[in-house]
CSV table of C-alpha atoms in Angstrom, one decimal:
chain,number,residue,atom,x,y,z
A,1,UNK,CA,117.7,97.8,69.5
A,2,UNK,CA,116.0,99.1,72.6
A,3,UNK,CA,114.8,96.8,75.3
A,4,UNK,CA,112.5,97.8,78.1
A,5,UNK,CA,111.8,95.7,81.2
A,6,UNK,CA,109.1,96.6,83.7
A,7,UNK,CA,109.0,95.5,87.3
A,8,UNK,CA,107.3,96.4,90.5
A,9,UNK,CA,103.8,95.2,89.8
A,10,UNK,CA,101.8,93.2,92.3
A,11,UNK,CA,98.7,92.9,94.3
A,12,UNK,CA,97.7,95.8,96.6
A,13,UNK,CA,94.7,96.9,98.5
A,14,UNK,CA,92.7,99.9,97.5
A,15,UNK,CA,94.4,103.0,98.9
A,16,UNK,CA,97.8,101.5,98.8
A,17,UNK,CA,100.9,102.3,96.8
A,18,UNK,CA,103.2,100.7,94.3
A,19,UNK,CA,106.2,101.9,92.4
A,20,UNK,CA,106.8,100.5,88.9
A,21,UNK,CA,110.2,100.6,87.3
A,22,UNK,CA,111.2,100.4,83.7
A,23,UNK,CA,114.8,99.6,82.9
A,24,UNK,CA,116.0,100.5,79.4
A,25,UNK,CA,119.0,99.1,77.5
A,26,UNK,CA,120.3,99.3,74.0
A,27,UNK,CA,120.4,103.1,73.5
A,28,UNK,CA,121.0,106.5,74.9
A,29,UNK,CA,118.3,106.7,77.5
A,30,UNK,CA,118.6,110.4,78.1
A,31,UNK,CA,117.5,111.0,74.6
A,32,UNK,CA,114.2,109.1,74.9
A,33,UNK,CA,110.8,110.3,75.7
A,34,UNK,CA,109.3,107.8,78.1
A,35,UNK,CA,105.7,106.9,78.7
A,36,UNK,CA,103.5,104.5,80.8
A,37,UNK,CA,100.4,102.9,79.4
A,38,UNK,CA,98.0,100.4,80.8
A,39,UNK,CA,95.6,97.8,79.5
A,40,UNK,CA,92.8,96.1,81.4
A,41,UNK,CA,91.2,92.9,80.1
A,42,UNK,CA,88.8,93.6,77.3
A,43,UNK,CA,89.8,97.3,77.0
A,44,UNK,CA,92.1,99.3,74.8
A,45,UNK,CA,95.5,100.3,76.0
A,46,UNK,CA,95.4,103.7,77.5
A,47,UNK,CA,97.8,106.5,78.3
A,48,UNK,CA,98.8,106.9,81.9
A,49,UNK,CA,101.8,109.2,82.1
A,50,UNK,CA,104.9,110.4,80.2
A,51,UNK,CA,108.1,112.2,80.9
A,52,UNK,CA,109.8,113.9,78.0
A,53,UNK,CA,113.5,114.2,77.7
A,54,UNK,CA,113.2,117.9,78.3
A,55,UNK,CA,111.6,117.2,81.7
A,56,UNK,CA,108.0,117.9,80.8
A,57,UNK,CA,105.5,115.5,82.3
A,58,UNK,CA,102.1,114.5,81.2
A,59,UNK,CA,99.3,112.7,83.0
A,60,UNK,CA,95.9,111.2,82.2
A,61,UNK,CA,93.2,112.9,84.1
A,62,UNK,CA,92.3,109.7,85.8
A,63,UNK,CA,95.7,109.5,87.5
A,64,UNK,CA,96.6,113.1,87.9
A,65,UNK,CA,97.4,113.9,91.5
A,66,UNK,CA,97.9,110.2,92.4
A,67,UNK,CA,100.6,109.0,90.1
A,68,UNK,CA,104.0,110.5,89.5
A,69,UNK,CA,106.4,109.7,86.7
A,70,UNK,CA,110.1,110.2,87.2
A,71,UNK,CA,113.3,109.2,85.5
A,72,UNK,CA,116.9,108.5,86.6
A,73,UNK,CA,119.1,108.8,83.5
A,74,UNK,CA,122.1,107.5,85.5
A,75,UNK,CA,120.2,104.2,86.0
A,76,UNK,CA,118.5,104.2,82.6
A,77,UNK,CA,115.3,103.8,84.4
A,78,UNK,CA,111.9,105.5,84.5
A,79,UNK,CA,109.5,105.1,87.4
A,80,UNK,CA,105.8,105.3,88.0
A,81,UNK,CA,104.9,106.0,91.6
A,82,UNK,CA,101.3,105.1,92.2
A,83,UNK,CA,99.5,106.2,95.3
A,84,UNK,CA,95.9,106.0,96.4
A,85,UNK,CA,95.3,103.1,94.1
A,86,UNK,CA,91.8,102.2,93.1
A,87,UNK,CA,90.4,99.0,91.7
A,88,UNK,CA,90.0,100.7,88.4
A,89,UNK,CA,93.7,101.0,88.2
A,90,UNK,CA,94.0,97.3,87.8
A,91,UNK,CA,95.7,96.6,84.5
A,92,UNK,CA,98.8,95.4,82.8
A,93,UNK,CA,101.2,98.4,82.8
A,94,UNK,CA,103.6,99.0,80.0
A,95,UNK,CA,106.4,101.4,79.6
A,96,UNK,CA,107.3,102.7,76.2
A,97,UNK,CA,110.0,104.7,74.6
A,98,UNK,CA,109.7,107.3,71.9
A,99,UNK,CA,113.0,107.7,70.0
A,100,UNK,CA,111.7,110.3,67.5
A,101,UNK,CA,112.3,114.0,67.6
A,102,UNK,CA,108.7,114.8,68.4
A,103,UNK,CA,105.7,112.9,69.7
A,104,UNK,CA,102.3,113.2,71.3
A,105,UNK,CA,102.6,111.8,74.9
A,106,UNK,CA,99.2,110.2,74.9
A,107,UNK,CA,99.5,108.6,71.5
A,108,UNK,CA,100.2,104.9,71.3
A,109,UNK,CA,101.4,105.1,67.7
A,110,UNK,CA,104.1,107.7,68.6
A,111,UNK,CA,106.1,105.2,70.7
A,112,UNK,CA,108.7,103.0,69.1
A,113,UNK,CA,109.5,100.4,71.8
A,114,UNK,CA,107.5,98.6,74.4
A,115,UNK,CA,108.1,96.5,77.4
A,116,UNK,CA,106.3,93.2,78.2
A,117,UNK,CA,104.3,94.8,80.9
A,118,UNK,CA,103.9,94.3,84.7
A,119,UNK,CA,100.6,93.4,86.3
A,120,UNK,CA,99.0,95.7,88.8
A,121,UNK,CA,96.0,94.4,90.7
A,122,UNK,CA,94.1,96.5,93.2
A,123,UNK,CA,91.7,94.8,95.4
A,124,UNK,CA,88.7,96.4,97.1
């Protein structure tokens, strides 16, 4: 019903920047609450950032001040601008869509659709 495709991952040195994109199709994007999560090998998937359809944004403490989530409804795309990257940011990054009428931004279970992920590797 809803497909999400992430892109923009890659290898970057510590202190560098990357911008991830998540293109959505199969629904009314402007109605979705969108989030970014990440998962490192051997660790649980964790919340990174979210932007609700009302414009409210939410960030994990670990990325606050470094990452920025934005969305372009005309392009059905949500972005994650990542600056001042650290080795601990290395993970597979997923975008997710919450199609419900309410949700908790940091809660995995509140998202209905997930992309396949894009790898971000930060070298030191």
